[in-house]
Tab-separated table of C-alpha atoms and ligand atoms in Angstrom:
chain	number	residue	atom	x	y	z
A	1	MET	CA	27.339	15.574	-6.541
A	2	SER	CA	27.093	11.890	-5.635
A	3	SER	CA	26.791	9.517	-8.564
A	4	LEU	CA	26.047	5.832	-8.817
A	5	ALA	CA	26.087	3.473	-11.779
A	6	VAL	CA	24.135	0.227	-11.612
A	7	LEU	CA	25.492	-2.295	-14.119
A	8	HIS	CA	24.756	-5.804	-15.370
A	9	ALA	CA	21.095	-6.241	-14.486
A	10	SER	CA	19.830	-9.430	-16.147
A	11	GLN	CA	16.585	-7.486	-16.549
A	12	LEU	CA	16.264	-3.780	-15.868
A	13	VAL	CA	12.485	-3.598	-15.446
A	14	THR	CA	11.874	0.057	-16.300
A	15	LEU	CA	8.100	0.406	-16.846
A	16	SER	CA	8.945	3.447	-18.927
A	17	GLY	CA	6.230	4.941	-21.099
A	18	PRO	CA	3.393	7.450	-20.959
A	19	LYS	CA	3.094	9.579	-17.835
A	20	ARG	CA	-0.119	8.013	-16.554
A	21	PRO	CA	-1.302	4.783	-14.949
A	22	ARG	CA	-1.485	1.687	-17.148
A	23	VAL	CA	-4.788	0.138	-18.206
A	24	GLY	CA	-5.887	-2.936	-20.171
A	25	THR	CA	-3.096	-4.619	-22.146
A	26	GLU	CA	-0.647	-1.846	-21.119
A	27	LEU	CA	-0.407	-3.524	-17.703
A	28	SER	CA	1.603	-6.306	-19.365
A	29	VAL	CA	4.234	-3.993	-20.874
A	30	LEU	CA	7.252	-3.749	-18.556
A	31	GLU	CA	9.779	-2.263	-21.003
A	32	ILE	CA	12.636	-4.494	-19.882
A	33	ILE	CA	16.252	-3.769	-20.834
A	34	HIS	CA	18.267	-7.008	-20.887
A	35	ASN	CA	21.767	-6.648	-19.429
A	36	GLY	CA	20.643	-3.170	-18.424
A	37	GLY	CA	22.188	-0.366	-16.446
A	38	MET	CA	21.316	2.922	-14.855
A	39	LEU	CA	23.158	6.128	-14.032
A	40	ILE	CA	22.065	8.001	-10.920
A	41	ARG	CA	23.017	11.505	-9.854
A	42	ASP	CA	21.992	13.125	-6.566
A	43	GLY	CA	19.342	10.521	-5.899
A	44	GLN	CA	17.685	10.864	-9.288
A	45	ILE	CA	17.878	8.651	-12.338
A	46	GLU	CA	19.832	10.416	-15.056
A	47	ARG	CA	20.030	7.723	-17.677
A	48	ILE	CA	18.907	4.153	-18.350
A	49	GLY	CA	20.197	1.874	-21.090
A	50	SER	CA	22.287	-1.197	-21.829
A	51	SER	CA	24.950	-1.962	-19.258
A	52	ASP	CA	27.674	-1.330	-21.899
A	53	GLU	CA	26.279	2.081	-22.730
A	54	ILE	CA	26.029	3.088	-19.058
A	55	GLU	CA	29.549	1.786	-18.408
A	56	LYS	CA	30.902	4.148	-21.066
A	57	ASN	CA	29.366	7.063	-19.174
A	58	VAL	CA	30.305	6.029	-15.635
A	59	GLY	CA	32.931	8.763	-15.191
A	60	ASP	CA	33.633	9.153	-11.497
A	61	ALA	CA	30.416	7.444	-10.409
A	62	GLU	CA	30.570	4.633	-7.888
A	63	SER	CA	29.566	1.324	-9.555
A	64	VAL	CA	27.218	-1.300	-8.247
A	65	ASP	CA	27.380	-4.641	-10.035
A	66	ALA	CA	23.897	-6.168	-10.077
A	67	GLY	CA	25.606	-9.437	-11.054
A	68	GLY	CA	22.967	-10.684	-13.479
A	69	ARG	CA	20.082	-10.061	-11.086
A	70	VAL	CA	16.715	-8.380	-11.655
A	71	VAL	CA	16.652	-4.626	-10.988
A	72	MET	CA	13.253	-2.982	-10.783
A	73	PRO	CA	11.427	-0.040	-9.202
A	74	GLY	CA	10.889	-0.490	-5.456
A	75	PHE	CA	7.385	-1.653	-4.668
A	76	VAL	CA	4.838	1.032	-3.827
A	77	ASP	CA	2.486	-0.375	-1.199
A	78	ALA	CA	-0.654	1.754	-1.488
A	79	HIS	CA	-2.617	0.326	1.453
A	80	THR	CA	-1.100	-0.380	4.870
A	81	HIS	CA	-1.976	0.101	8.521
A	82	LEU	CA	1.652	0.665	9.459
A	83	VAL	CA	1.314	2.081	12.977
A	84	PHE	CA	-0.183	-0.173	15.653
A	85	ALA	CA	0.855	-1.751	18.938
A	86	GLY	CA	1.306	-5.453	19.598
A	87	ASN	CA	-0.047	-8.269	17.482
A	88	ARG	CA	-3.098	-10.539	17.252
A	89	LEU	CA	-1.500	-13.933	17.818
A	90	ASP	CA	-4.363	-15.102	20.034
A	91	ASP	CA	-6.925	-14.244	17.333
A	92	PHE	CA	-4.799	-16.079	14.785
A	93	GLU	CA	-4.782	-19.202	16.908
A	94	ARG	CA	-8.521	-18.960	17.646
A	95	ARG	CA	-9.251	-18.584	13.927
A	96	ALA	CA	-7.092	-21.601	13.177
A	97	GLY	CA	-9.217	-23.450	15.726
A	98	GLY	CA	-12.348	-22.621	13.739
A	99	LYS	CA	-13.692	-19.681	15.774
A	100	THR	CA	-15.708	-17.035	13.930
A	101	TYR	CA	-14.989	-13.306	13.868
A	102	GLN	CA	-17.879	-12.700	16.306
A	103	GLN	CA	-16.629	-15.373	18.717
A	104	ILE	CA	-13.113	-13.921	18.568
A	105	ALA	CA	-14.407	-10.390	19.244
A	106	LYS	CA	-16.434	-11.690	22.215
A	107	ALA	CA	-13.337	-13.357	23.644
A	108	GLY	CA	-11.584	-9.964	23.716
A	109	GLY	CA	-9.909	-10.121	20.311
A	110	GLY	CA	-10.577	-8.340	17.019
A	111	ILE	CA	-9.806	-4.743	16.104
A	112	TRP	CA	-10.748	-3.580	19.597
A	113	SER	CA	-7.801	-5.382	21.179
A	114	THR	CA	-5.407	-3.498	18.860
A	115	VAL	CA	-7.174	-0.212	19.682
A	116	GLU	CA	-6.684	-0.823	23.414
A	117	LYS	CA	-2.987	-1.651	22.994
A	118	THR	CA	-2.416	1.309	20.659
A	119	ARG	CA	-4.159	3.738	23.024
A	120	ALA	CA	-2.063	2.460	25.919
A	121	ALA	CA	1.219	2.787	24.013
A	122	SER	CA	3.302	5.950	24.360
A	123	GLU	CA	4.466	7.816	21.258
A	124	PRO	CA	8.053	6.517	21.623
A	125	ASP	CA	6.796	2.925	22.022
A	126	LEU	CA	4.594	3.200	18.946
A	127	LEU	CA	7.468	4.729	17.016
A	128	THR	CA	9.782	1.846	17.950
A	129	GLN	CA	7.231	-0.702	16.736
A	130	ALA	CA	6.483	1.289	13.575
A	131	LYS	CA	10.214	1.401	12.781
A	132	GLU	CA	10.330	-2.372	12.959
A	133	HIS	CA	7.348	-2.592	10.576
A	134	ALA	CA	9.030	-0.118	8.219
A	135	ASN	CA	12.170	-2.258	8.174
A	136	TRP	CA	10.125	-5.355	7.334
A	137	LEU	CA	8.604	-3.513	4.369
A	138	LEU	CA	12.022	-2.342	3.158
A	139	SER	CA	13.395	-5.857	3.453
A	140	CYS	CA	10.669	-7.062	1.050
A	141	GLY	CA	11.687	-4.485	-1.572
A	142	THR	CA	9.094	-1.796	-0.789
A	143	THR	CA	10.307	1.801	-0.997
A	144	THR	CA	7.064	3.828	-0.691
A	145	VAL	CA	4.039	3.084	1.498
A	146	GLU	CA	0.704	4.587	2.249
A	147	ALA	CA	0.029	4.389	6.013
A	148	LYS	CA	-3.334	4.774	7.742
A	149	SER	CA	-4.242	5.803	11.268
A	150	GLY	CA	-7.330	4.112	12.728
A	151	TYR	CA	-6.346	2.251	15.894
A	152	GLY	CA	-6.808	5.262	18.166
A	153	LEU	CA	-10.463	6.254	17.701
A	154	THR	CA	-10.199	9.274	20.008
A	155	VAL	CA	-9.034	12.717	18.907
A	156	GLU	CA	-5.766	12.482	20.846
A	157	ASP	CA	-4.996	8.878	19.914
A	158	GLU	CA	-5.645	9.388	16.193
A	159	LEU	CA	-3.393	12.458	16.264
A	160	LYS	CA	-0.788	10.462	18.197
A	161	ILE	CA	-0.670	7.826	15.433
A	162	LEU	CA	-0.383	10.445	12.680
A	163	ARG	CA	2.389	12.244	14.581
A	164	VAL	CA	4.246	8.944	14.934
A	165	MET	CA	4.053	8.622	11.137
A	166	ARG	CA	5.490	12.107	10.738
A	167	GLN	CA	8.316	11.253	13.141
A	168	LEU	CA	8.866	7.924	11.373
A	169	LYS	CA	9.395	9.794	8.095
A	170	GLU	CA	12.311	11.601	9.739
A	171	GLU	CA	13.876	8.441	11.096
A	172	VAL	CA	13.575	5.829	8.346
A	173	ARG	CA	14.303	6.010	4.628
A	174	LEU	CA	11.009	4.418	3.593
A	175	GLU	CA	8.820	7.047	1.886
A	176	ILE	CA	5.494	7.370	3.733
A	177	VAL	CA	2.193	8.835	2.529
A	178	PRO	CA	-0.166	9.404	5.511
A	179	THR	CA	-3.911	8.727	5.478
A	180	PHE	CA	-6.399	9.644	8.206
A	181	LEU	CA	-8.690	6.684	8.969
A	182	GLY	CA	-10.506	7.891	12.066
A	183	ALA	CA	-13.583	6.126	10.695
A	184	HIS	CA	-12.026	2.664	10.975
A	185	ALA	CA	-14.547	1.456	13.596
A	186	VAL	CA	-16.969	2.913	16.127
A	187	PRO	CA	-15.316	2.966	19.570
A	188	ARG	CA	-17.134	0.966	22.236
A	189	GLU	CA	-17.774	4.006	24.420
A	190	LEU	CA	-19.812	5.921	21.801
A	191	ALA	CA	-22.883	5.575	19.574
A	192	PRO	CA	-22.104	5.610	15.827
A	193	ASP	CA	-23.542	9.089	15.166
A	194	GLU	CA	-21.830	10.569	18.220
A	195	TYR	CA	-18.484	9.252	16.983
A	196	LEU	CA	-19.136	10.371	13.404
A	197	ASP	CA	-19.694	13.868	14.734
A	198	ILE	CA	-16.316	13.787	16.512
A	199	VAL	CA	-14.569	12.573	13.339
A	200	VAL	CA	-16.075	15.407	11.293
A	201	THR	CA	-16.063	18.323	13.734
A	202	GLU	CA	-13.009	17.582	15.878
A	203	MET	CA	-10.613	15.165	14.193
A	204	LEU	CA	-10.678	16.411	10.584
A	205	PRO	CA	-9.994	20.075	11.487
A	206	ARG	CA	-7.055	19.079	13.728
A	207	VAL	CA	-5.622	16.689	11.132
A	208	THR	CA	-5.723	19.334	8.424
A	209	ALA	CA	-4.524	22.189	10.679
A	210	GLU	CA	-1.440	20.146	11.565
A	211	LYS	CA	-1.087	18.884	7.954
A	212	LEU	CA	-0.911	15.303	9.211
A	213	ALA	CA	-2.567	13.510	6.268
A	214	GLU	CA	-2.940	13.687	2.496
A	215	PHE	CA	-5.866	11.299	2.248
A	216	CYS	CA	-8.987	10.424	4.243
A	217	ASP	CA	-10.264	6.843	4.345
A	218	VAL	CA	-13.400	5.216	5.792
A	219	PHE	CA	-14.391	1.612	6.548
A	220	CYS	CA	-17.734	1.445	4.744
A	221	GLU	CA	-19.276	-1.837	5.896
A	222	ARG	CA	-22.244	-3.239	7.788
A	223	GLY	CA	-21.557	-2.763	11.511
A	224	TYR	CA	-18.978	-0.042	10.824
A	225	PHE	CA	-20.027	2.985	8.746
A	226	ASP	CA	-22.939	2.697	6.328
A	227	ILE	CA	-23.169	4.454	2.972
A	228	ASP	CA	-24.759	7.641	4.372
A	229	GLN	CA	-22.321	7.918	7.263
A	230	SER	CA	-19.380	7.234	4.938
A	231	ARG	CA	-20.626	9.900	2.527
A	232	LYS	CA	-20.788	12.450	5.371
A	233	ILE	CA	-17.216	11.751	6.437
A	234	LEU	CA	-15.813	11.734	2.889
A	235	SER	CA	-17.664	14.942	1.973
A	236	ALA	CA	-16.303	16.703	5.034
A	237	ALA	CA	-12.784	15.458	4.244
A	238	LYS	CA	-13.051	16.661	0.656
A	239	GLU	CA	-14.175	20.055	1.844
A	240	VAL	CA	-11.022	20.501	3.920
A	241	GLY	CA	-8.849	19.481	0.975
A	242	LEU	CA	-8.062	15.823	1.645
A	243	LYS	CA	-8.095	13.306	-1.200
A	244	LEU	CA	-10.168	10.183	-0.700
A	245	ARG	CA	-9.656	6.425	-0.364
A	246	GLY	CA	-12.106	3.877	1.054
A	247	HIS	CA	-12.401	0.344	2.429
A	248	VAL	CA	-15.448	-0.792	0.465
A	249	ASP	CA	-17.389	-3.942	-0.493
A	250	GLN	CA	-15.065	-6.162	1.547
A	251	LEU	CA	-17.583	-8.358	3.370
A	252	THR	CA	-20.848	-7.306	1.718
A	253	ASN	CA	-21.684	-5.638	-1.595
A	254	SER	CA	-23.177	-2.531	-0.046
A	255	GLY	CA	-22.661	-0.127	-2.947
A	256	GLY	CA	-19.325	1.112	-1.602
A	257	ALA	CA	-17.637	1.166	-5.016
A	258	LYS	CA	-20.470	3.347	-6.340
A	259	LEU	CA	-20.079	5.702	-3.389
A	260	MET	CA	-16.350	6.111	-4.088
A	261	ALA	CA	-17.189	6.870	-7.731
A	262	GLU	CA	-19.824	9.408	-6.674
A	263	MET	CA	-17.332	11.094	-4.316
A	264	GLY	CA	-14.597	11.307	-6.953
A	265	ALA	CA	-12.254	9.283	-4.763
A	266	THR	CA	-8.689	8.506	-5.812
A	267	THR	CA	-9.047	4.822	-4.894
A	268	ALA	CA	-11.611	2.228	-3.848
A	269	ASP	CA	-9.926	-0.521	-1.836
A	270	HIS	CA	-10.769	-4.206	-1.169
A	271	LEU	CA	-13.752	-4.732	-3.570
A	272	GLU	CA	-14.003	-8.480	-2.864
A	273	GLN	CA	-17.799	-8.322	-3.296
A	274	THR	CA	-18.010	-5.639	-6.008
A	275	ASP	CA	-20.149	-6.619	-8.999
A	276	GLU	CA	-20.115	-5.424	-12.623
A	277	GLN	CA	-22.168	-2.297	-11.813
A	278	GLY	CA	-19.594	-1.329	-9.216
A	279	ILE	CA	-16.775	-1.942	-11.692
A	280	GLU	CA	-18.549	0.178	-14.297
A	281	ALA	CA	-19.042	3.012	-11.791
A	282	LEU	CA	-15.314	2.984	-10.955
A	283	ARG	CA	-14.431	3.051	-14.647
A	284	LYS	CA	-16.687	6.011	-15.426
A	285	ALA	CA	-15.332	8.016	-12.496
A	286	ASN	CA	-11.692	7.027	-13.102
A	287	VAL	CA	-11.240	5.593	-9.598
A	288	GLN	CA	-8.298	3.210	-9.147
A	289	PRO	CA	-9.144	-0.132	-7.500
A	290	VAL	CA	-6.660	-1.228	-4.810
A	291	LEU	CA	-6.824	-5.005	-4.417
A	292	VAL	CA	-5.516	-6.612	-1.221
A	293	PRO	CA	-5.518	-10.401	-1.699
A	294	GLY	CA	-3.342	-10.920	1.413
A	295	SER	CA	-6.343	-10.196	3.630
A	296	VAL	CA	-8.553	-12.666	1.739
A	297	TYR	CA	-5.866	-15.310	2.154
A	298	ALA	CA	-5.130	-14.613	5.831
A	299	LEU	CA	-8.829	-14.655	6.739
A	300	GLY	CA	-9.090	-18.091	5.129
A	301	SER	CA	-11.629	-16.847	2.579
A	302	SER	CA	-11.698	-17.733	-1.101
A	303	ARG	CA	-13.652	-14.753	-2.411
A	304	TYR	CA	-10.989	-12.722	-4.179
A	305	PRO	CA	-11.862	-9.506	-6.057
A	306	ARG	CA	-12.599	-9.787	-9.773
A	307	ALA	CA	-9.236	-8.543	-11.015
A	308	ARG	CA	-9.591	-9.882	-14.568
A	309	GLU	CA	-12.913	-8.153	-15.109
A	310	MET	CA	-11.476	-4.939	-13.706
A	311	ILE	CA	-8.478	-5.082	-16.063
A	312	GLU	CA	-10.714	-5.904	-19.020
A	313	ALA	CA	-13.004	-2.996	-18.107
A	314	GLY	CA	-9.989	-0.666	-18.348
A	315	LEU	CA	-9.358	0.055	-14.659
A	316	ALA	CA	-5.837	1.032	-13.553
A	317	VAL	CA	-5.585	-1.806	-11.026
A	318	VAL	CA	-3.325	-1.510	-7.971
A	319	LEU	CA	-2.097	-4.287	-5.650
A	320	ALA	CA	-1.229	-3.717	-1.984
A	321	THR	CA	-0.540	-5.721	1.183
A	322	ASP	CA	-3.140	-4.205	3.573
A	323	PHE	CA	-0.399	-4.830	6.169
A	324	ASN	CA	-2.195	-4.908	9.553
A	325	PRO	CA	-2.146	-7.084	12.682
A	326	GLY	CA	-5.601	-8.616	12.216
A	327	SER	CA	-6.592	-9.557	8.688
A	328	SER	CA	-3.324	-9.248	6.757
A	329	PRO	CA	-0.164	-9.632	8.797
A	330	THR	CA	2.221	-9.496	5.839
A	331	PRO	CA	4.561	-6.723	4.708
A	332	SER	CA	5.501	-8.783	1.639
A	333	MET	CA	4.621	-7.488	-1.790
A	334	PRO	CA	6.160	-10.600	-3.438
A	335	MET	CA	3.620	-12.688	-1.478
A	336	VAL	CA	0.875	-10.431	-2.874
A	337	LEU	CA	2.245	-10.995	-6.397
A	338	SER	CA	1.982	-14.734	-5.832
A	339	LEU	CA	-1.641	-14.428	-4.664
A	340	ALA	CA	-2.490	-12.116	-7.581
A	341	CYS	CA	-1.204	-14.675	-10.081
A	342	THR	CA	-2.536	-17.853	-8.464
A	343	GLN	CA	-5.848	-16.621	-7.048
A	344	MET	CA	-6.857	-13.689	-9.260
A	345	LYS	CA	-5.298	-14.874	-12.532
A	346	MET	CA	-3.262	-11.769	-13.125
A	347	SER	CA	-0.076	-12.317	-15.114
A	348	PRO	CA	3.254	-11.686	-13.344
A	349	ALA	CA	3.792	-8.594	-15.527
A	350	GLU	CA	0.341	-7.184	-14.692
A	351	ALA	CA	1.032	-7.767	-10.998
A	352	ILE	CA	4.376	-5.917	-11.201
A	353	THR	CA	2.771	-2.895	-12.902
A	354	ALA	CA	-0.074	-2.884	-10.351
A	355	SER	CA	2.367	-2.866	-7.435
A	356	THR	CA	4.762	-0.226	-8.739
A	357	LEU	CA	3.717	2.366	-11.320
A	358	ASN	CA	-0.067	2.139	-10.906
A	359	ALA	CA	0.324	2.161	-7.135
A	360	ALA	CA	2.495	5.280	-7.370
A	361	TYR	CA	-0.217	7.083	-9.352
A	362	SER	CA	-2.809	6.069	-6.766
A	363	LEU	CA	-0.721	7.963	-4.178
A	364	CYS	CA	-0.244	10.970	-6.497
A	365	ARG	CA	3.461	10.078	-6.723
A	366	GLY	CA	3.426	8.861	-10.342
A	367	SER	CA	5.723	11.605	-11.564
A	368	LYS	CA	8.381	10.758	-8.950
A	369	VAL	CA	8.409	6.993	-8.295
A	370	GLY	CA	7.049	3.689	-9.625
A	371	SER	CA	9.236	3.340	-12.719
A	372	LEU	CA	12.913	3.633	-13.633
A	373	GLU	CA	13.043	6.659	-15.927
A	374	PRO	CA	15.242	9.746	-16.137
A	375	GLY	CA	14.070	12.427	-13.718
A	376	LYS	CA	12.516	10.040	-11.212
A	377	PHE	CA	13.876	9.201	-7.761
A	378	ALA	CA	16.318	6.290	-7.833
A	379	ASN	CA	14.077	4.089	-5.657
A	380	PHE	CA	14.779	0.534	-6.730
A	381	ALA	CA	15.364	-3.012	-5.560
A	382	ILE	CA	17.808	-5.673	-6.707
A	383	PHE	CA	16.343	-9.158	-6.415
A	384	ASP	CA	18.208	-12.453	-6.274
A	385	CYS	CA	16.736	-13.836	-9.481
A	386	GLU	CA	17.286	-13.523	-13.220
A	387	ASP	CA	13.687	-13.216	-14.362
A	388	TYR	CA	11.050	-10.917	-12.812
A	389	ARG	CA	8.485	-13.734	-12.949
A	390	GLU	CA	10.445	-15.549	-10.245
A	391	LEU	CA	9.221	-12.968	-7.707
A	392	ALA	CA	5.675	-14.290	-7.999
A	393	TYR	CA	6.690	-17.895	-8.630
A	394	TRP	CA	8.961	-18.764	-5.669
A	395	PHE	CA	6.588	-17.884	-2.884
A	396	GLY	CA	7.389	-17.603	0.811
A	397	MET	CA	11.077	-17.187	0.055
A	398	PRO	CA	12.932	-13.899	0.474
A	399	GLN	CA	14.572	-12.809	-2.779
A	400	THR	CA	15.590	-9.273	-1.857
A	401	HIS	CA	19.264	-8.633	-2.523
A	402	SER	CA	19.377	-4.906	-1.746
A	403	VAL	CA	17.101	-1.870	-1.740
A	404	TYR	CA	17.926	1.734	-2.697
A	405	ILE	CA	16.035	4.914	-1.912
A	406	ARG	CA	17.070	8.105	-3.689
A	407	GLY	CA	20.258	6.374	-4.787
A	408	GLU	CA	21.290	5.211	-1.314
A	409	CYS	CA	21.420	1.599	-0.225
A	410	VAL	CA	19.041	1.126	2.721
A	411	THR	CA	19.541	-2.617	3.207
A	412	ALA	CA	22.687	-4.655	3.142
A	413	ASP	CA	22.849	-7.998	1.382
B	1	ZN	ZN1	-7.080	-1.923	5.256
C-alpha cells in the first residue's frame, strides 16, 4: 500500500457536498479547509481535514508539504480537440491582419488545412504531437480531459485519431475521455448528405465495435451540419449506445440548444448565440452547458455566452478550453477562469466549480474526480498562490506548482 499525506495547504479547496453537479448559488460554495491536509492511500483520498489532524494520522505515509499554497482538485477540461497535426500560425497572422474566416479558408487555411496535415500524419507522429499537447494540459493543472476526433473526416482517419487517443491513455497519466466527432465538417471531396451517410453507416458502427468513444458530438452550424442532419447523426449515435455532446449556437442561433434538449444530450457546448428559449430548453431537459470563452477571445469576438442567465436559470454550468489549433489554441484552464470572470461575470468560485466538479459530472466521472473527498481519485494540483482567486486574477502567468494523478506526482516543480 502506498500512502501520501499532503499537509499545510493554505486552502484545501474540497468542493465536498452532495453527489451531483452544482446549480445556482451552490456554484459559489467551495468548502475550503484553511491550513488543510489530505491522506491518500493507493491513489484514492482516504481522509481530508485540518493539517494538524492529518499529521496525527500520517503513520508511515510519505509527506508532501504544500507550504502554504492552494491545493485543489485537478481541472477537468470537458471540451478539447486534443489530437491534431501541426498548427495554424499562418491563419493566426492573417486574422491579426484583418482577414475574414472566408478569406483565410480561400487562402488555404481554416479547418481544412488541419484536416490535410492530420490525414498525412502517421499514427506515431500524431501520438508524439498529442503527447506534447497532453503535457501542456498537465502543466496547467488539468488532470482529466475530454478529447474529440474530427480532423480526419474519412473512416480510416477518424479511426486513426481515436486509436491515437487510446494509445495516448496508455502512455501519459492524463485521464482521457474520448468523443467521436466525425461530423466536425463536410470533407471537400463529398456532398453533405453523402458524408452524413458515411458517418452513420460506416464510422459509427466501427467506432462502437472497437469501443473507441464514449460520446458522439456534431458541429451543428450553417455551412456544417444543419438541425436535421445533426439530429440524424445524434439519433444514430444514441441508438448504438453513445452519449451525446454538441457544438451548437456558436456563430448563429439556429436552435441547436433546443435540439440537444430534444435529444437528451449530456452537454450542449459553445452557446454564444443561445437565447432565453434555448436556456429554458436546456434547463427542462437537464442538459449541462459547456462554455468555451477561450474561442470567443481567440477569434477576436466579444459575444460571450450568457453565463449569468444560465446560472440564474439553474443550469449546472461547465467551463472548458476548447483546446484546438484554429479557434482556441490554449490548454490553460486558468486563462479560461480569467475570461469567465472578466468577460462573463462569473465569480472566481463559480468558475472553479464549473471547471472541476461540474465538468466531471458532464463526463460521467462525477463519482470519481472533480472534488477532494474520501473515496475519490487523488487527482489534484498544488498552485503557487495562497488564495484560489489568484488563479483567475493573475492572468497569463503560470502558477502550477505540481500536479498529482491517483496520488502520483506527474509534474516536477
Ligand atoms: Zn470545439
